[in-house]
Amino acid sequence: MDQFRLDAFPAGDACPAPHHTDAPDDEHLARILAATRRVAIVGASPNPSRTSYQVAIWLMEHTPYELYMVNPAAGAEEIRGHGFYASLADLPVRVDMVDVFRRAEHTPAIAREAVEADVKTLFLQLGIRSDEAMEIADAAGIDAIQNRCLKVEYRRLEGRIKELRGE
């Protein structure tokens, strides 16, 4: 019965609950998502059981976003015809948003790459928080969002996003 005790799992092992400071208010977030055209998914995986794969597929099927997969370990793999790039610097176009599926300790370096790539938004997926990455983005004037899921937020705000796009 011990495995059902609430204190059986240390708080640090759980996915951190979103804080109101992790993302802008809904109107600002909807404006960001409406203005976004190109998204790089850093840490995308060609493995269908991975969340990054599932979110990429959903974004392909339900949004007008042009997607770019970034994962240096993916090699010649692809997701529905979308090949992988080794880094943001290797992308053939400037992206608006970098959506990150990497552990928090990797995100400051990704934030610096995002600054170099002149992106508008750094989006750390649900469960990923990094004050350092947020500070790097903020200092460069990049909208910084953490501990949120792009798919969930897009679905939640979809009506307003379409309104802002004039759809």
Coordinates of N, CA and C in Angstrom, one line a residue:
M1 N 0.8 -1.2 0.0 CA 0.0 0.0 0.0 C 0.9 1.3 0.0
D2 N 2.1 1.2 0.4 CA 3.0 2.4 0.4 C 3.1 3.1 -0.9
Q3 N 3.0 2.4 -2.0 CA 3.1 3.1 -3.3 C 2.0 4.1 -3.6
F4 N 0.9 4.1 -2.8 CA -0.2 5.0 -3.0 C -0.2 6.2 -2.0
R5 N 0.8 6.2 -1.2 CA 0.9 7.4 -0.3 C 1.3 8.6 -1.1
L6 N 0.8 9.8 -0.8 CA 1.1 11.0 -1.5 C 2.6 11.4 -1.3
D7 N 3.2 11.1 -0.2 CA 4.6 11.4 0.0 C 5.5 10.4 -0.5
A8 N 5.1 9.4 -1.3 CA 5.9 8.4 -1.8 C 6.8 8.9 -2.9
F9 N 6.4 10.0 -3.6 CA 7.2 10.6 -4.7 C 7.6 12.0 -4.3
P10 N 8.9 12.2 -4.3 CA 9.4 13.6 -3.9 C 8.9 14.6 -4.9
A11 N 8.6 15.8 -4.4 CA 8.0 16.8 -5.2 C 8.9 17.1 -6.5
G12 N 10.2 17.0 -6.3 CA 11.1 17.3 -7.5 C 11.0 16.4 -8.6
D13 N 10.4 15.2 -8.4 CA 10.2 14.2 -9.5 C 9.0 14.5 -10.3
A14 N 8.1 15.3 -9.8 CA 6.8 15.6 -10.5 C 7.0 16.7 -11.6
C15 N 6.2 16.7 -12.5 CA 6.1 17.8 -13.5 C 5.7 19.1 -12.8
P16 N 6.5 20.1 -12.8 CA 6.1 21.4 -12.1 C 4.8 22.0 -12.6
A17 N 4.0 22.4 -11.7 CA 2.7 23.0 -12.1 C 3.0 24.4 -12.7
P18 N 2.3 24.7 -13.7 CA 2.5 26.1 -14.3 C 2.3 27.2 -13.3
H19 N 3.1 28.2 -13.4 CA 3.0 29.4 -12.6 C 2.5 30.5 -13.5
H20 N 1.8 31.5 -13.0 CA 1.3 32.6 -13.8 C 2.4 33.4 -14.5
T21 N 3.6 33.3 -14.0 CA 4.7 34.0 -14.6 C 5.4 33.2 -15.7
D22 N 5.0 32.0 -15.9 CA 5.6 31.1 -16.9 C 5.3 31.5 -18.4
A23 N 4.2 32.3 -18.5 CA 3.7 32.6 -19.8 C 3.0 34.0 -19.8
P24 N 2.9 34.7 -20.9 CA 2.1 35.9 -20.9 C 0.6 35.6 -20.7
D25 N -0.2 36.7 -20.5 CA -1.6 36.5 -20.4 C -2.1 35.9 -21.7
D26 N -3.4 35.4 -21.6 CA -4.0 34.7 -22.8 C -4.0 35.6 -24.1
E27 N -4.3 36.8 -23.9 CA -4.4 37.7 -25.1 C -3.0 37.8 -25.8
H28 N -2.0 38.1 -25.0 CA -0.6 38.2 -25.5 C -0.2 36.9 -26.2
L29 N -0.5 35.8 -25.5 CA -0.1 34.4 -26.0 C -0.8 34.2 -27.3
A30 N -2.1 34.5 -27.4 CA -2.9 34.3 -28.6 C -2.3 35.1 -29.7
R31 N -1.8 36.3 -29.4 CA -1.2 37.2 -30.5 C 0.1 36.6 -30.9
I32 N 0.9 36.0 -30.0 CA 2.1 35.4 -30.4 C 1.9 34.2 -31.3
L33 N 0.9 33.4 -30.9 CA 0.6 32.2 -31.7 C 0.0 32.5 -33.1
A34 N -0.8 33.6 -33.1 CA -1.4 34.0 -34.4 C -0.3 34.6 -35.3
A35 N 0.7 35.2 -34.8 CA 1.7 35.9 -35.6 C 2.8 34.8 -36.1
T36 N 2.9 33.7 -35.4 CA 3.9 32.7 -35.7 C 3.6 32.0 -37.0
R37 N 4.6 31.9 -37.8 CA 4.5 31.2 -39.1 C 5.4 29.9 -39.2
R38 N 6.6 30.1 -38.7 CA 7.6 29.0 -38.8 C 8.0 28.6 -37.4
V39 N 8.1 27.3 -37.1 CA 8.4 26.8 -35.8 C 9.5 25.8 -35.9
A40 N 10.6 25.9 -35.2 CA 11.6 24.9 -35.1 C 11.3 24.1 -33.8
I41 N 11.3 22.8 -33.9 CA 11.1 22.0 -32.7 C 12.4 21.4 -32.4
V42 N 13.0 21.9 -31.3 CA 14.3 21.5 -30.9 C 14.1 20.3 -29.9
G43 N 14.8 19.2 -30.2 CA 14.6 18.0 -29.5 C 13.5 17.1 -30.0
A44 N 13.1 17.4 -31.3 CA 12.1 16.6 -31.9 C 12.6 15.2 -32.1
S45 N 11.8 14.2 -32.0 CA 12.2 12.8 -32.1 C 11.5 12.1 -33.2
P46 N 12.2 11.2 -33.9 CA 11.6 10.4 -35.0 C 10.8 9.2 -34.4
N47 N 10.9 9.1 -33.1 CA 10.2 7.9 -32.4 C 8.8 8.3 -32.1
P48 N 7.8 7.5 -32.7 CA 6.4 7.9 -32.5 C 5.9 7.8 -31.1
S49 N 6.6 7.2 -30.2 CA 6.2 7.1 -28.8 C 6.6 8.3 -28.0
R50 N 7.4 9.2 -28.6 CA 7.8 10.4 -27.9 C 6.9 11.5 -28.0
T51 N 6.7 12.3 -27.0 CA 5.8 13.5 -27.0 C 6.1 14.5 -28.1
S52 N 7.4 14.7 -28.3 CA 7.8 15.7 -29.3 C 7.3 15.2 -30.7
Y53 N 7.4 13.9 -31.0 CA 6.8 13.4 -32.2 C 5.3 13.7 -32.3
Q54 N 4.6 13.3 -31.3 CA 3.2 13.4 -31.3 C 2.7 14.9 -31.4
V55 N 3.4 15.8 -30.7 CA 3.1 17.2 -30.9 C 3.4 17.7 -32.3
A56 N 4.5 17.3 -32.8 CA 4.9 17.7 -34.2 C 3.8 17.2 -35.2
I57 N 3.3 16.0 -35.1 CA 2.3 15.5 -35.9 C 1.0 16.3 -35.8
W58 N 0.6 16.6 -34.5 CA -0.6 17.4 -34.3 C -0.4 18.8 -34.9
L59 N 0.7 19.4 -34.7 CA 0.9 20.7 -35.3 C 0.8 20.7 -36.8
M60 N 1.4 19.6 -37.4 CA 1.3 19.5 -38.9 C -0.2 19.4 -39.4
E61 N -1.0 18.7 -38.6 CA -2.3 18.4 -39.0 C -3.3 19.5 -38.6
H62 N -3.0 20.3 -37.6 CA -4.0 21.2 -37.1 C -3.6 22.7 -37.1
T63 N -2.4 23.0 -37.6 CA -2.0 24.4 -37.6 C -1.5 24.8 -39.0
P64 N -1.4 26.0 -39.3 CA -0.7 26.4 -40.5 C 0.8 26.6 -40.4
Y65 N 1.4 26.2 -39.3 CA 2.8 26.4 -39.1 C 3.6 25.6 -40.0
E66 N 4.7 26.2 -40.5 CA 5.8 25.5 -41.2 C 6.7 25.0 -40.2
L67 N 7.0 23.7 -40.2 CA 7.8 23.1 -39.1 C 9.2 22.7 -39.5
Y68 N 10.1 22.8 -38.6 CA 11.5 22.4 -38.9 C 11.9 21.6 -37.6
M69 N 12.4 20.4 -37.9 CA 12.8 19.5 -36.8 C 14.3 19.7 -36.5
V70 N 14.7 19.8 -35.3 CA 16.1 20.0 -34.9 C 16.5 18.9 -33.9
N71 N 17.4 18.1 -34.3 CA 17.9 17.0 -33.4 C 19.2 16.4 -34.1
P72 N 20.4 16.8 -33.6 CA 21.6 16.3 -34.3 C 21.7 14.8 -34.3
A73 N 21.0 14.1 -33.4 CA 21.2 12.6 -33.3 C 20.2 11.9 -34.2
A74 N 19.3 12.6 -34.9 CA 18.3 12.0 -35.7 C 18.8 11.5 -37.1
G75 N 19.9 12.1 -37.5 CA 20.5 11.7 -38.8 C 19.6 11.9 -40.0
A76 N 19.4 10.8 -40.7 CA 18.6 10.9 -42.0 C 17.1 10.5 -41.7
E77 N 16.8 10.4 -40.4 CA 15.4 10.1 -40.1 C 14.5 11.3 -40.5
E78 N 13.2 11.1 -40.5 CA 12.2 12.1 -40.8 C 10.9 11.9 -40.1
I79 N 10.1 12.9 -40.1 CA 8.7 12.8 -39.6 C 7.8 13.3 -40.7
R80 N 7.1 12.4 -41.4 CA 6.2 12.8 -42.5 C 6.9 13.7 -43.5
G81 N 8.1 13.3 -43.9 CA 8.8 14.1 -44.9 C 9.6 15.3 -44.4
H82 N 9.5 15.6 -43.1 CA 10.2 16.6 -42.5 C 11.6 16.1 -42.0
G83 N 12.7 16.4 -42.7 CA 14.0 16.0 -42.2 C 14.4 16.7 -41.0
F84 N 15.5 16.3 -40.5 CA 16.1 16.9 -39.3 C 17.3 17.7 -39.6
Y85 N 17.4 18.8 -38.8 CA 18.6 19.7 -38.9 C 19.4 19.5 -37.6
A86 N 20.7 19.7 -37.7 CA 21.6 19.5 -36.5 C 21.5 20.6 -35.5
S87 N 21.1 21.8 -35.9 CA 21.0 23.0 -35.0 C 20.2 24.1 -35.6
L88 N 19.8 25.1 -34.8 CA 19.1 26.2 -35.4 C 19.9 26.9 -36.5
A89 N 21.2 27.0 -36.3 CA 22.0 27.7 -37.3 C 22.0 27.0 -38.7
D90 N 21.6 25.7 -38.7 CA 21.6 24.9 -39.9 C 20.2 25.1 -40.7
L91 N 19.3 25.7 -40.1 CA 18.0 25.9 -40.8 C 18.1 26.7 -42.0
P92 N 17.3 26.4 -43.1 CA 17.4 27.2 -44.3 C 16.6 28.5 -44.3
V93 N 15.9 28.7 -43.2 CA 15.0 29.9 -43.1 C 15.1 30.4 -41.7
R94 N 14.6 31.7 -41.5 CA 14.5 32.2 -40.1 C 13.2 31.7 -39.6
V95 N 13.2 31.2 -38.4 CA 11.9 30.7 -37.8 C 11.4 31.8 -36.8
D96 N 10.1 31.8 -36.5 CA 9.6 32.7 -35.6 C 9.6 32.2 -34.1
M97 N 9.5 30.9 -34.0 CA 9.4 30.3 -32.7 C 10.3 29.1 -32.6
V98 N 10.9 28.9 -31.4 CA 11.7 27.7 -31.1 C 10.9 27.0 -30.0
D99 N 10.4 25.8 -30.3 CA 9.7 25.0 -29.3 C 10.6 23.9 -28.8
V100 N 10.9 23.9 -27.5 CA 12.0 23.1 -26.9 C 11.5 21.9 -26.2
F101 N 12.0 20.7 -26.6 CA 11.8 19.4 -25.9 C 13.1 18.9 -25.4
R102 N 13.8 19.6 -24.6 CA 15.1 19.2 -24.0 C 15.0 19.5 -22.5
R103 N 15.9 18.7 -21.8 CA 15.9 18.9 -20.3 C 16.4 20.4 -20.0
A104 N 15.9 20.8 -18.9 CA 16.1 22.2 -18.5 C 17.6 22.7 -18.5
E105 N 18.5 21.8 -18.2 CA 19.9 22.2 -18.2 C 20.4 22.5 -19.6
H106 N 19.8 22.0 -20.6 CA 20.2 22.3 -22.0 C 19.6 23.6 -22.5
T107 N 18.6 24.2 -21.8 CA 17.8 25.3 -22.4 C 18.6 26.6 -22.4
P108 N 19.5 26.9 -21.5 CA 20.2 28.2 -21.7 C 21.0 28.2 -23.0
A109 N 21.7 27.1 -23.4 CA 22.4 27.1 -24.6 C 21.4 27.2 -25.8
I110 N 20.3 26.6 -25.7 CA 19.3 26.7 -26.8 C 18.8 28.2 -26.9
A111 N 18.6 28.8 -25.7 CA 18.2 30.2 -25.7 C 19.2 31.1 -26.4
R112 N 20.5 30.8 -26.1 CA 21.5 31.6 -26.8 C 21.5 31.4 -28.3
E113 N 21.3 30.1 -28.7 CA 21.1 29.8 -30.2 C 19.9 30.6 -30.8
A114 N 18.8 30.6 -30.0 CA 17.6 31.3 -30.5 C 17.9 32.8 -30.7
V115 N 18.6 33.4 -29.7 CA 19.0 34.8 -29.9 C 19.8 35.0 -31.2
E116 N 20.8 34.1 -31.4 CA 21.6 34.2 -32.6 C 20.8 34.0 -33.9
A117 N 19.7 33.2 -33.8 CA 18.9 32.9 -34.9 C 17.8 34.0 -35.1
D118 N 17.8 35.0 -34.2 CA 16.8 36.1 -34.3 C 15.4 35.7 -34.3
V119 N 15.0 34.7 -33.4 CA 13.6 34.3 -33.3 C 12.8 35.3 -32.5
K120 N 11.5 35.2 -32.6 CA 10.6 36.0 -31.8 C 10.2 35.4 -30.5
T121 N 10.1 34.1 -30.4 CA 9.6 33.4 -29.3 C 10.4 32.2 -28.9
L122 N 10.7 32.0 -27.6 CA 11.3 30.8 -27.1 C 10.2 30.1 -26.2
F123 N 9.9 28.9 -26.6 CA 8.8 28.2 -25.9 C 9.3 26.9 -25.3
L124 N 9.4 26.8 -24.0 CA 9.8 25.6 -23.3 C 8.6 24.7 -23.0
Q125 N 8.6 23.5 -23.4 CA 7.4 22.7 -23.3 C 7.1 22.4 -21.8
L126 N 5.9 21.9 -21.6 CA 5.4 21.5 -20.3 C 6.4 20.7 -19.5
G127 N 6.7 21.1 -18.3 CA 7.6 20.4 -17.5 C 9.1 20.9 -17.5
I128 N 9.3 21.9 -18.4 CA 10.6 22.4 -18.6 C 10.6 23.9 -18.1
R129 N 11.4 24.1 -17.1 CA 11.6 25.5 -16.5 C 13.0 25.8 -16.4
S130 N 13.4 27.0 -16.8 CA 14.8 27.5 -16.7 C 14.8 29.0 -16.6
D131 N 15.0 29.5 -15.4 CA 15.1 30.9 -15.2 C 16.2 31.5 -16.0
E132 N 17.3 30.8 -16.2 CA 18.4 31.3 -17.0 C 18.0 31.5 -18.4
A133 N 17.4 30.5 -19.0 CA 16.9 30.5 -20.4 C 15.9 31.7 -20.6
M134 N 15.1 31.9 -19.6 CA 14.1 32.9 -19.7 C 14.8 34.3 -19.6
E135 N 15.8 34.4 -18.8 CA 16.5 35.7 -18.7 C 17.3 36.0 -20.0
I136 N 17.9 35.0 -20.6 CA 18.6 35.2 -21.9 C 17.6 35.7 -22.9
A137 N 16.4 35.0 -23.0 CA 15.4 35.4 -24.0 C 14.9 36.9 -23.7
D138 N 14.6 37.1 -22.5 CA 14.1 38.4 -22.1 C 15.1 39.5 -22.4
A139 N 16.3 39.3 -22.1 CA 17.4 40.3 -22.4 C 17.5 40.6 -23.8
A140 N 17.1 39.7 -24.7 CA 17.2 39.9 -26.1 C 15.9 40.3 -26.7
G141 N 14.9 40.5 -25.9 CA 13.6 41.0 -26.4 C 12.8 39.9 -27.0
I142 N 13.1 38.7 -26.7 CA 12.4 37.5 -27.2 C 11.2 37.2 -26.2
D143 N 10.0 36.9 -26.8 CA 9.0 36.4 -25.9 C 9.4 35.1 -25.3
A144 N 9.3 34.9 -24.0 CA 9.7 33.7 -23.4 C 8.6 33.0 -22.6
I145 N 8.4 31.8 -23.0 CA 7.3 31.0 -22.4 C 7.9 29.7 -21.9
Q146 N 7.5 29.3 -20.7 CA 8.1 28.0 -20.2 C 7.0 27.2 -19.5
N147 N 7.2 25.9 -19.4 CA 6.3 25.0 -18.7 C 4.9 25.0 -19.2
R148 N 4.8 25.1 -20.6 CA 3.5 25.1 -21.3 C 3.7 24.1 -22.5
C149 N 2.6 23.6 -22.9 CA 2.6 22.7 -24.1 C 2.0 23.6 -25.3
L150 N 2.8 23.7 -26.4 CA 2.3 24.4 -27.5 C 1.0 23.9 -28.1
K151 N 0.9 22.6 -28.1 CA -0.4 22.0 -28.6 C -1.5 22.4 -27.7
V152 N -1.4 22.2 -26.4 CA -2.5 22.5 -25.5 C -2.8 24.0 -25.6
E153 N -1.9 24.9 -25.6 CA -2.1 26.3 -25.6 C -2.8 26.7 -27.0
Y154 N -2.3 26.1 -28.1 CA -2.9 26.4 -29.4 C -4.4 26.0 -29.4
R155 N -4.6 24.8 -28.9 CA -6.0 24.3 -28.9 C -6.9 25.2 -28.0
R156 N -6.4 25.5 -26.8 CA -7.1 26.3 -25.9 C -7.5 27.7 -26.4
L157 N -6.6 28.3 -27.2 CA -6.8 29.6 -27.7 C -7.1 29.7 -29.2
E158 N -7.4 28.6 -29.8 CA -7.6 28.5 -31.2 C -8.6 29.5 -31.8
G159 N -9.7 29.6 -31.1 CA -10.7 30.6 -31.6 C -10.2 32.0 -31.7
R160 N -9.5 32.4 -30.6 CA -8.9 33.8 -30.6 C -7.8 33.9 -31.7
I161 N -7.0 32.8 -31.8 CA -5.9 32.8 -32.8 C -6.5 33.0 -34.2
K162 N -7.5 32.3 -34.5 CA -8.2 32.4 -35.9 C -8.8 33.8 -36.0
E163 N -9.4 34.3 -35.0 CA -9.9 35.7 -35.0 C -8.8 36.7 -35.4
L164 N -7.7 36.6 -34.7 CA -6.6 37.5 -34.9 C -6.0 37.4 -36.3
R165 N -6.1 36.2 -36.9 CA -5.6 36.0 -38.3 C -6.6 36.4 -39.3
G166 N -7.9 36.7 -38.8 CA -8.9 37.1 -39.8 C -9.5 35.9 -40.5
E167 N -9.5 34.7 -39.8 CA -10.1 33.5 -40.4 C -11.5 33.4 -40.0

